[in-house]
Amino acid sequence: MKKILFALFILFTTHTYGQDSATPTPTLKSILLAQLKSTHNVKDWFVPVNIAVEGLTPAQANWKDSSGNHSIGQLVQHLIFWNQRQLDKFNGKPEQPFSGDNNETFSAVDQASWDATVKKIDTVLTELEKVIEQSDEQTLAPWYTIIAHISAHNAYHIGQMLYIRKQQGSWNPENGVK
Protein backbone atom coordinates (compact mmCIF):
# COMPACT_ATOMS: atom_id res chain seq x y z
CA MET A 1 0.00 0.00 0.00
CA LYS A 2 2.81 2.45 0.88
CA LYS A 3 4.50 1.77 -2.46
CA ILE A 4 1.26 2.43 -4.32
CA LEU A 5 0.72 5.70 -2.44
CA PHE A 6 4.31 6.73 -3.09
CA ALA A 7 3.95 5.91 -6.80
CA LEU A 8 0.75 7.97 -6.98
CA PHE A 9 2.46 10.81 -5.15
CA ILE A 10 5.37 10.79 -7.60
CA LEU A 11 2.99 10.59 -10.55
CA PHE A 12 0.92 13.47 -9.20
CA THR A 13 4.00 15.56 -8.39
CA THR A 14 5.53 14.91 -11.80
CA HIS A 15 2.31 15.73 -13.61
CA THR A 16 1.46 18.74 -11.47
CA TYR A 17 4.83 20.43 -11.69
CA GLY A 18 5.36 19.82 -15.39
CA GLN A 19 8.28 17.46 -15.16
CA ASP A 20 9.56 16.47 -18.55
CA SER A 21 11.45 13.33 -19.51
CA ALA A 22 14.82 15.11 -19.18
CA THR A 23 14.15 15.92 -15.51
CA PRO A 24 14.88 13.14 -13.08
CA THR A 25 11.87 11.60 -11.41
CA PRO A 26 11.56 13.07 -7.94
CA THR A 27 12.16 10.84 -4.97
CA LEU A 28 10.68 11.21 -1.53
CA LYS A 29 14.13 12.35 -0.37
CA SER A 30 14.37 15.03 -3.07
CA ILE A 31 10.84 16.28 -2.32
CA LEU A 32 11.52 16.53 1.42
CA LEU A 33 14.80 18.34 0.76
CA ALA A 34 13.02 20.78 -1.53
CA GLN A 35 10.47 21.43 1.22
CA LEU A 36 13.21 22.02 3.80
CA LYS A 37 15.08 24.37 1.49
CA SER A 38 11.90 26.31 0.68
CA THR A 39 11.54 27.10 4.39
CA HIS A 40 15.24 27.89 4.74
CA ASN A 41 16.79 29.81 1.86
CA VAL A 42 15.07 29.00 -1.44
CA LYS A 43 12.24 31.38 -2.32
CA ASP A 44 9.56 29.33 -4.02
CA TRP A 45 5.85 29.41 -3.23
CA PHE A 46 6.45 31.40 -0.07
CA VAL A 47 9.15 33.34 1.73
CA PRO A 48 11.89 31.30 3.45
CA VAL A 49 13.16 32.14 6.93
CA ASN A 50 16.39 33.78 5.72
CA ILE A 51 14.34 36.40 3.85
CA ALA A 52 11.75 36.65 6.64
CA VAL A 53 14.43 37.80 9.12
CA GLU A 54 16.68 39.66 6.71
CA GLY A 55 17.40 43.24 7.69
CA LEU A 56 15.58 43.12 11.01
CA THR A 57 17.03 45.16 13.82
CA PRO A 58 17.07 43.65 17.31
CA ALA A 59 14.29 46.07 18.28
CA GLN A 60 12.13 44.87 15.38
CA ALA A 61 12.94 41.24 16.22
CA ASN A 62 11.70 41.81 19.79
CA TRP A 63 8.58 43.77 18.86
CA LYS A 64 5.30 42.31 20.12
CA ASP A 65 1.76 43.30 19.26
CA SER A 66 -0.64 44.57 21.90
CA SER A 67 -2.02 41.05 22.40
CA GLY A 68 1.34 39.85 23.71
CA ASN A 69 1.95 37.29 20.95
CA HIS A 70 5.47 36.02 20.37
CA SER A 71 8.06 38.25 18.77
CA ILE A 72 9.99 37.27 15.64
CA GLY A 73 13.07 36.74 17.80
CA GLN A 74 11.16 34.33 20.02
CA LEU A 75 9.81 32.47 16.98
CA VAL A 76 13.31 32.10 15.54
CA GLN A 77 14.60 30.80 18.89
CA HIS A 78 11.71 28.31 18.95
CA LEU A 79 12.59 27.07 15.45
CA ILE A 80 16.25 26.76 16.41
CA PHE A 81 15.32 24.69 19.45
CA TRP A 82 13.10 22.20 17.61
CA ASN A 83 15.18 21.93 14.43
CA GLN A 84 18.37 21.43 16.46
CA ARG A 85 16.65 18.82 18.60
CA GLN A 86 15.58 16.82 15.53
CA LEU A 87 19.00 17.23 13.92
CA ASP A 88 20.66 15.90 17.07
CA LYS A 89 18.28 12.92 17.15
CA PHE A 90 18.94 12.19 13.51
CA ASN A 91 22.69 12.29 14.21
CA GLY A 92 22.29 9.93 17.18
CA LYS A 93 23.38 12.53 19.73
CA PRO A 94 22.04 12.28 23.28
CA GLU A 95 18.87 14.22 23.85
CA GLN A 96 19.37 17.47 25.74
CA PRO A 97 17.30 17.90 28.89
CA PHE A 98 13.92 19.50 28.27
CA SER A 99 11.12 20.05 30.75
CA GLY A 100 8.46 19.51 28.09
CA ASP A 101 7.16 23.07 28.48
CA ASN A 102 7.07 24.41 24.92
CA ASN A 103 6.83 27.97 26.25
CA GLU A 104 10.48 27.68 27.28
CA THR A 105 11.50 27.35 23.63
CA PHE A 106 10.32 30.88 22.83
CA SER A 107 13.26 32.64 24.47
CA ALA A 108 13.88 36.31 23.90
CA VAL A 109 16.79 37.82 22.03
CA ASP A 110 18.66 40.97 22.89
CA GLN A 111 20.83 43.49 21.12
CA ALA A 112 23.90 41.28 21.43
CA SER A 113 22.30 37.94 20.55
CA TRP A 114 20.11 38.77 17.54
CA ASP A 115 22.83 38.49 14.86
CA ALA A 116 24.00 35.20 16.38
CA THR A 117 20.40 33.95 16.40
CA VAL A 118 20.00 34.70 12.68
CA LYS A 119 23.26 32.87 11.95
CA LYS A 120 22.23 29.94 14.15
CA ILE A 121 18.94 29.28 12.36
CA ASP A 122 20.82 29.28 9.05
CA THR A 123 23.47 26.91 10.41
CA VAL A 124 20.98 24.48 11.93
CA LEU A 125 18.87 24.32 8.76
CA THR A 126 21.97 23.95 6.58
CA GLU A 127 23.20 21.06 8.74
CA LEU A 128 19.79 19.41 8.66
CA GLU A 129 19.75 19.58 4.86
CA LYS A 130 23.31 18.23 4.64
CA VAL A 131 22.61 15.21 6.82
CA ILE A 132 19.52 14.38 4.79
CA GLU A 133 21.34 14.84 1.48
CA GLN A 134 24.09 12.48 2.67
CA SER A 135 21.73 9.79 3.97
CA ASP A 136 20.50 6.85 1.94
CA GLU A 137 16.81 6.02 1.57
CA GLN A 138 16.99 3.21 4.13
CA THR A 139 18.37 5.55 6.79
CA LEU A 140 15.78 8.19 5.93
CA ALA A 141 12.76 5.88 5.83
CA PRO A 142 11.84 6.15 9.54
CA TRP A 143 12.37 9.94 9.36
CA TYR A 144 10.20 10.87 6.38
CA THR A 145 7.18 11.95 8.40
CA ILE A 146 9.30 13.90 10.88
CA ILE A 147 11.14 15.71 8.07
CA ALA A 148 7.81 16.65 6.47
CA HIS A 149 6.54 17.93 9.82
CA ILE A 150 9.71 19.98 10.31
CA SER A 151 9.03 21.77 7.03
CA ALA A 152 5.37 22.37 7.86
CA HIS A 153 6.28 23.64 11.34
CA ASN A 154 8.91 25.98 9.93
CA ALA A 155 6.50 27.32 7.28
CA TYR A 156 3.82 27.95 9.90
CA HIS A 157 6.11 30.10 12.04
CA ILE A 158 7.62 31.89 9.03
CA GLY A 159 4.06 32.95 8.16
CA GLN A 160 3.74 34.39 11.65
CA MET A 161 7.01 36.27 11.19
CA LEU A 162 5.77 37.87 7.98
CA TYR A 163 2.48 38.81 9.61
CA ILE A 164 4.39 40.48 12.46
CA ARG A 165 6.61 42.34 10.02
CA LYS A 166 3.54 43.59 8.18
CA GLN A 167 1.99 44.72 11.47
CA GLN A 168 5.10 46.66 12.46
CA GLY A 169 5.62 48.09 8.97
CA SER A 170 9.05 46.49 8.47
CA TRP A 171 8.10 44.18 5.58
CA ASN A 172 9.07 45.06 2.02
CA PRO A 173 6.42 43.47 -0.22
CA GLU A 174 9.00 43.26 -3.02
CA ASN A 175 10.50 40.36 -1.02
CA GLY A 176 7.30 38.37 -1.53
CA VAL A 177 3.85 38.25 0.01
CA LYS A 178 2.36 41.55 -1.08
PDB file of C-alpha atoms in Angstrom:
ATOM      1  CA  MET A   1       0.000   0.000   0.000  1.00  0.00           C
ATOM      2  CA  LYS A   2       2.814   2.448   0.876  1.00  0.00           C
ATOM      3  CA  LYS A   3       4.502   1.770  -2.463  1.00  0.00           C
ATOM      4  CA  ILE A   4       1.255   2.430  -4.317  1.00  0.00           C
ATOM      5  CA  LEU A   5       0.716   5.698  -2.443  1.00  0.00           C
ATOM      6  CA  PHE A   6       4.312   6.727  -3.093  1.00  0.00           C
ATOM      7  CA  ALA A   7       3.952   5.914  -6.801  1.00  0.00           C
ATOM      8  CA  LEU A   8       0.754   7.968  -6.977  1.00  0.00           C
ATOM      9  CA  PHE A   9       2.462  10.807  -5.146  1.00  0.00           C
ATOM     10  CA  ILE A  10       5.369  10.786  -7.597  1.00  0.00           C
ATOM     11  CA  LEU A  11       2.990  10.593 -10.546  1.00  0.00           C
ATOM     12  CA  PHE A  12       0.923  13.475  -9.197  1.00  0.00           C
ATOM     13  CA  THR A  13       3.997  15.557  -8.393  1.00  0.00           C
ATOM     14  CA  THR A  14       5.533  14.909 -11.796  1.00  0.00           C
ATOM     15  CA  HIS A  15       2.311  15.730 -13.615  1.00  0.00           C
ATOM     16  CA  THR A  16       1.458  18.737 -11.470  1.00  0.00           C
ATOM     17  CA  TYR A  17       4.825  20.433 -11.690  1.00  0.00           C
ATOM     18  CA  GLY A  18       5.358  19.820 -15.388  1.00  0.00           C
ATOM     19  CA  GLN A  19       8.285  17.463 -15.158  1.00  0.00           C
ATOM     20  CA  ASP A  20       9.563  16.470 -18.553  1.00  0.00           C
ATOM     21  CA  SER A  21      11.455  13.329 -19.513  1.00  0.00           C
ATOM     22  CA  ALA A  22      14.821  15.113 -19.183  1.00  0.00           C
ATOM     23  CA  THR A  23      14.152  15.920 -15.514  1.00  0.00           C
ATOM     24  CA  PRO A  24      14.883  13.137 -13.077  1.00  0.00           C
ATOM     25  CA  THR A  25      11.873  11.604 -11.406  1.00  0.00           C
ATOM     26  CA  PRO A  26      11.563  13.073  -7.939  1.00  0.00           C
ATOM     27  CA  THR A  27      12.157  10.839  -4.969  1.00  0.00           C
ATOM     28  CA  LEU A  28      10.684  11.209  -1.532  1.00  0.00           C
ATOM     29  CA  LYS A  29      14.127  12.347  -0.365  1.00  0.00           C
ATOM     30  CA  SER A  30      14.369  15.034  -3.072  1.00  0.00           C
ATOM     31  CA  ILE A  31      10.845  16.276  -2.324  1.00  0.00           C
ATOM     32  CA  LEU A  32      11.518  16.526   1.417  1.00  0.00           C
ATOM     33  CA  LEU A  33      14.798  18.344   0.757  1.00  0.00           C
ATOM     34  CA  ALA A  34      13.016  20.783  -1.535  1.00  0.00           C
ATOM     35  CA  GLN A  35      10.475  21.426   1.223  1.00  0.00           C
ATOM     36  CA  LEU A  36      13.206  22.020   3.802  1.00  0.00           C
ATOM     37  CA  LYS A  37      15.079  24.367   1.486  1.00  0.00           C
ATOM     38  CA  SER A  38      11.904  26.313   0.684  1.00  0.00           C
ATOM     39  CA  THR A  39      11.537  27.104   4.390  1.00  0.00           C
ATOM     40  CA  HIS A  40      15.238  27.889   4.742  1.00  0.00           C
ATOM     41  CA  ASN A  41      16.790  29.808   1.862  1.00  0.00           C
ATOM     42  CA  VAL A  42      15.068  28.998  -1.443  1.00  0.00           C
ATOM     43  CA  LYS A  43      12.242  31.379  -2.315  1.00  0.00           C
ATOM     44  CA  ASP A  44       9.556  29.331  -4.024  1.00  0.00           C
ATOM     45  CA  TRP A  45       5.851  29.411  -3.227  1.00  0.00           C
ATOM     46  CA  PHE A  46       6.454  31.401  -0.070  1.00  0.00           C
ATOM     47  CA  VAL A  47       9.150  33.341   1.727  1.00  0.00           C
ATOM     48  CA  PRO A  48      11.888  31.296   3.450  1.00  0.00           C
ATOM     49  CA  VAL A  49      13.164  32.140   6.934  1.00  0.00           C
ATOM     50  CA  ASN A  50      16.386  33.781   5.722  1.00  0.00           C
ATOM     51  CA  ILE A  51      14.344  36.401   3.850  1.00  0.00           C
ATOM     52  CA  ALA A  52      11.753  36.647   6.638  1.00  0.00           C
ATOM     53  CA  VAL A  53      14.429  37.796   9.121  1.00  0.00           C
ATOM     54  CA  GLU A  54      16.685  39.660   6.706  1.00  0.00           C
ATOM     55  CA  GLY A  55      17.401  43.236   7.693  1.00  0.00           C
ATOM     56  CA  LEU A  56      15.577  43.120  11.014  1.00  0.00           C
ATOM     57  CA  THR A  57      17.028  45.162  13.816  1.00  0.00           C
ATOM     58  CA  PRO A  58      17.074  43.650  17.311  1.00  0.00           C
ATOM     59  CA  ALA A  59      14.290  46.067  18.284  1.00  0.00           C
ATOM     60  CA  GLN A  60      12.128  44.871  15.377  1.00  0.00           C
ATOM     61  CA  ALA A  61      12.940  41.243  16.215  1.00  0.00           C
ATOM     62  CA  ASN A  62      11.704  41.811  19.788  1.00  0.00           C
ATOM     63  CA  TRP A  63       8.578  43.772  18.863  1.00  0.00           C
ATOM     64  CA  LYS A  64       5.298  42.314  20.115  1.00  0.00           C
ATOM     65  CA  ASP A  65       1.759  43.303  19.258  1.00  0.00           C
ATOM     66  CA  SER A  66      -0.641  44.574  21.904  1.00  0.00           C
ATOM     67  CA  SER A  67      -2.019  41.048  22.398  1.00  0.00           C
ATOM     68  CA  GLY A  68       1.336  39.848  23.705  1.00  0.00           C
ATOM     69  CA  ASN A  69       1.950  37.291  20.950  1.00  0.00           C
ATOM     70  CA  HIS A  70       5.470  36.021  20.368  1.00  0.00           C
ATOM     71  CA  SER A  71       8.063  38.250  18.770  1.00  0.00           C
ATOM     72  CA  ILE A  72       9.987  37.274  15.642  1.00  0.00           C
ATOM     73  CA  GLY A  73      13.069  36.744  17.804  1.00  0.00           C
ATOM     74  CA  GLN A  74      11.157  34.334  20.022  1.00  0.00           C
ATOM     75  CA  LEU A  75       9.807  32.470  16.977  1.00  0.00           C
ATOM     76  CA  VAL A  76      13.307  32.099  15.543  1.00  0.00           C
ATOM     77  CA  GLN A  77      14.599  30.799  18.893  1.00  0.00           C
ATOM     78  CA  HIS A  78      11.707  28.312  18.946  1.00  0.00           C
ATOM     79  CA  LEU A  79      12.594  27.075  15.451  1.00  0.00           C
ATOM     80  CA  ILE A  80      16.250  26.756  16.408  1.00  0.00           C
ATOM     81  CA  PHE A  81      15.320  24.689  19.453  1.00  0.00           C
ATOM     82  CA  TRP A  82      13.098  22.200  17.606  1.00  0.00           C
ATOM     83  CA  ASN A  83      15.180  21.933  14.426  1.00  0.00           C
ATOM     84  CA  GLN A  84      18.374  21.426  16.459  1.00  0.00           C
ATOM     85  CA  ARG A  85      16.646  18.816  18.603  1.00  0.00           C
ATOM     86  CA  GLN A  86      15.575  16.820  15.526  1.00  0.00           C
ATOM     87  CA  LEU A  87      19.001  17.234  13.920  1.00  0.00           C
ATOM     88  CA  ASP A  88      20.661  15.897  17.065  1.00  0.00           C
ATOM     89  CA  LYS A  89      18.278  12.916  17.153  1.00  0.00           C
ATOM     90  CA  PHE A  90      18.937  12.195  13.510  1.00  0.00           C
ATOM     91  CA  ASN A  91      22.689  12.289  14.205  1.00  0.00           C
ATOM     92  CA  GLY A  92      22.291   9.934  17.177  1.00  0.00           C
ATOM     93  CA  LYS A  93      23.376  12.533  19.727  1.00  0.00           C
ATOM     94  CA  PRO A  94      22.042  12.283  23.276  1.00  0.00           C
ATOM     95  CA  GLU A  95      18.866  14.224  23.847  1.00  0.00           C
ATOM     96  CA  GLN A  96      19.372  17.467  25.736  1.00  0.00           C
ATOM     97  CA  PRO A  97      17.301  17.901  28.894  1.00  0.00           C
ATOM     98  CA  PHE A  98      13.921  19.504  28.269  1.00  0.00           C
ATOM     99  CA  SER A  99      11.116  20.046  30.752  1.00  0.00           C
ATOM    100  CA  GLY A 100       8.456  19.510  28.094  1.00  0.00           C
ATOM    101  CA  ASP A 101       7.163  23.070  28.477  1.00  0.00           C
ATOM    102  CA  ASN A 102       7.067  24.407  24.917  1.00  0.00           C
ATOM    103  CA  ASN A 103       6.830  27.972  26.255  1.00  0.00           C
ATOM    104  CA  GLU A 104      10.478  27.676  27.283  1.00  0.00           C
ATOM    105  CA  THR A 105      11.498  27.346  23.626  1.00  0.00           C
ATOM    106  CA  PHE A 106      10.322  30.885  22.830  1.00  0.00           C
ATOM    107  CA  SER A 107      13.255  32.638  24.466  1.00  0.00           C
ATOM    108  CA  ALA A 108      13.881  36.314  23.903  1.00  0.00           C
ATOM    109  CA  VAL A 109      16.786  37.816  22.027  1.00  0.00           C
ATOM    110  CA  ASP A 110      18.660  40.969  22.886  1.00  0.00           C
ATOM    111  CA  GLN A 111      20.828  43.495  21.117  1.00  0.00           C
ATOM    112  CA  ALA A 112      23.898  41.275  21.433  1.00  0.00           C
ATOM    113  CA  SER A 113      22.304  37.941  20.547  1.00  0.00           C
ATOM    114  CA  TRP A 114      20.111  38.771  17.537  1.00  0.00           C
ATOM    115  CA  ASP A 115      22.833  38.490  14.861  1.00  0.00           C
ATOM    116  CA  ALA A 116      24.004  35.198  16.378  1.00  0.00           C
ATOM    117  CA  THR A 117      20.405  33.952  16.402  1.00  0.00           C
ATOM    118  CA  VAL A 118      19.997  34.699  12.684  1.00  0.00           C
ATOM    119  CA  LYS A 119      23.261  32.866  11.951  1.00  0.00           C
ATOM    120  CA  LYS A 120      22.225  29.936  14.152  1.00  0.00           C
ATOM    121  CA  ILE A 121      18.936  29.282  12.358  1.00  0.00           C
ATOM    122  CA  ASP A 122      20.819  29.285   9.049  1.00  0.00           C
ATOM    123  CA  THR A 123      23.474  26.913  10.407  1.00  0.00           C
ATOM    124  CA  VAL A 124      20.977  24.478  11.926  1.00  0.00           C
ATOM    125  CA  LEU A 125      18.872  24.322   8.764  1.00  0.00           C
ATOM    126  CA  THR A 126      21.968  23.947   6.575  1.00  0.00           C
ATOM    127  CA  GLU A 127      23.200  21.058   8.738  1.00  0.00           C
ATOM    128  CA  LEU A 128      19.788  19.412   8.657  1.00  0.00           C
ATOM    129  CA  GLU A 129      19.746  19.583   4.864  1.00  0.00           C
ATOM    130  CA  LYS A 130      23.306  18.230   4.636  1.00  0.00           C
ATOM    131  CA  VAL A 131      22.612  15.212   6.823  1.00  0.00           C
ATOM    132  CA  ILE A 132      19.515  14.379   4.792  1.00  0.00           C
ATOM    133  CA  GLU A 133      21.344  14.840   1.477  1.00  0.00           C
ATOM    134  CA  GLN A 134      24.088  12.481   2.667  1.00  0.00           C
ATOM    135  CA  SER A 135      21.726   9.791   3.967  1.00  0.00           C
ATOM    136  CA  ASP A 136      20.496   6.848   1.944  1.00  0.00           C
ATOM    137  CA  GLU A 137      16.811   6.019   1.575  1.00  0.00           C
ATOM    138  CA  GLN A 138      16.987   3.207   4.131  1.00  0.00           C
ATOM    139  CA  THR A 139      18.373   5.547   6.787  1.00  0.00           C
ATOM    140  CA  LEU A 140      15.776   8.192   5.934  1.00  0.00           C
ATOM    141  CA  ALA A 141      12.757   5.880   5.830  1.00  0.00           C
ATOM    142  CA  PRO A 142      11.841   6.154   9.535  1.00  0.00           C
ATOM    143  CA  TRP A 143      12.371   9.936   9.364  1.00  0.00           C
ATOM    144  CA  TYR A 144      10.197  10.865   6.377  1.00  0.00           C
ATOM    145  CA  THR A 145       7.178  11.951   8.405  1.00  0.00           C
ATOM    146  CA  ILE A 146       9.304  13.900  10.881  1.00  0.00           C
ATOM    147  CA  ILE A 147      11.136  15.709   8.071  1.00  0.00           C
ATOM    148  CA  ALA A 148       7.815  16.649   6.466  1.00  0.00           C
ATOM    149  CA  HIS A 149       6.536  17.934   9.817  1.00  0.00           C
ATOM    150  CA  ILE A 150       9.712  19.984  10.308  1.00  0.00           C
ATOM    151  CA  SER A 151       9.033  21.772   7.026  1.00  0.00           C
ATOM    152  CA  ALA A 152       5.371  22.369   7.865  1.00  0.00           C
ATOM    153  CA  HIS A 153       6.277  23.645  11.340  1.00  0.00           C
ATOM    154  CA  ASN A 154       8.912  25.984   9.928  1.00  0.00           C
ATOM    155  CA  ALA A 155       6.495  27.316   7.276  1.00  0.00           C
ATOM    156  CA  TYR A 156       3.816  27.952   9.905  1.00  0.00           C
ATOM    157  CA  HIS A 157       6.108  30.096  12.038  1.00  0.00           C
ATOM    158  CA  ILE A 158       7.615  31.891   9.033  1.00  0.00           C
ATOM    159  CA  GLY A 159       4.064  32.948   8.157  1.00  0.00           C
ATOM    160  CA  GLN A 160       3.738  34.386  11.651  1.00  0.00           C
ATOM    161  CA  MET A 161       7.011  36.272  11.191  1.00  0.00           C
ATOM    162  CA  LEU A 162       5.771  37.872   7.979  1.00  0.00           C
ATOM    163  CA  TYR A 163       2.479  38.811   9.613  1.00  0.00           C
ATOM    164  CA  ILE A 164       4.386  40.475  12.465  1.00  0.00           C
ATOM    165  CA  ARG A 165       6.608  42.337  10.018  1.00  0.00           C
ATOM    166  CA  LYS A 166       3.537  43.589   8.177  1.00  0.00           C
ATOM    167  CA  GLN A 167       1.989  44.718  11.474  1.00  0.00           C
ATOM    168  CA  GLN A 168       5.102  46.658  12.459  1.00  0.00           C
ATOM    169  CA  GLY A 169       5.624  48.090   8.970  1.00  0.00           C
ATOM    170  CA  SER A 170       9.050  46.494   8.474  1.00  0.00           C
ATOM    171  CA  TRP A 171       8.099  44.181   5.582  1.00  0.00           C
ATOM    172  CA  ASN A 172       9.069  45.059   2.020  1.00  0.00           C
ATOM    173  CA  PRO A 173       6.424  43.466  -0.223  1.00  0.00           C
ATOM    174  CA  GLU A 174       9.000  43.255  -3.015  1.00  0.00           C
ATOM    175  CA  ASN A 175      10.499  40.359  -1.018  1.00  0.00           C
ATOM    176  CA  GLY A 176       7.303  38.373  -1.530  1.00  0.00           C
ATOM    177  CA  VAL A 177       3.852  38.245   0.009  1.00  0.00           C
ATOM    178  CA  LYS A 178       2.355  41.548  -1.085  1.00  0.00           C
TER     179      LYS A 178
END
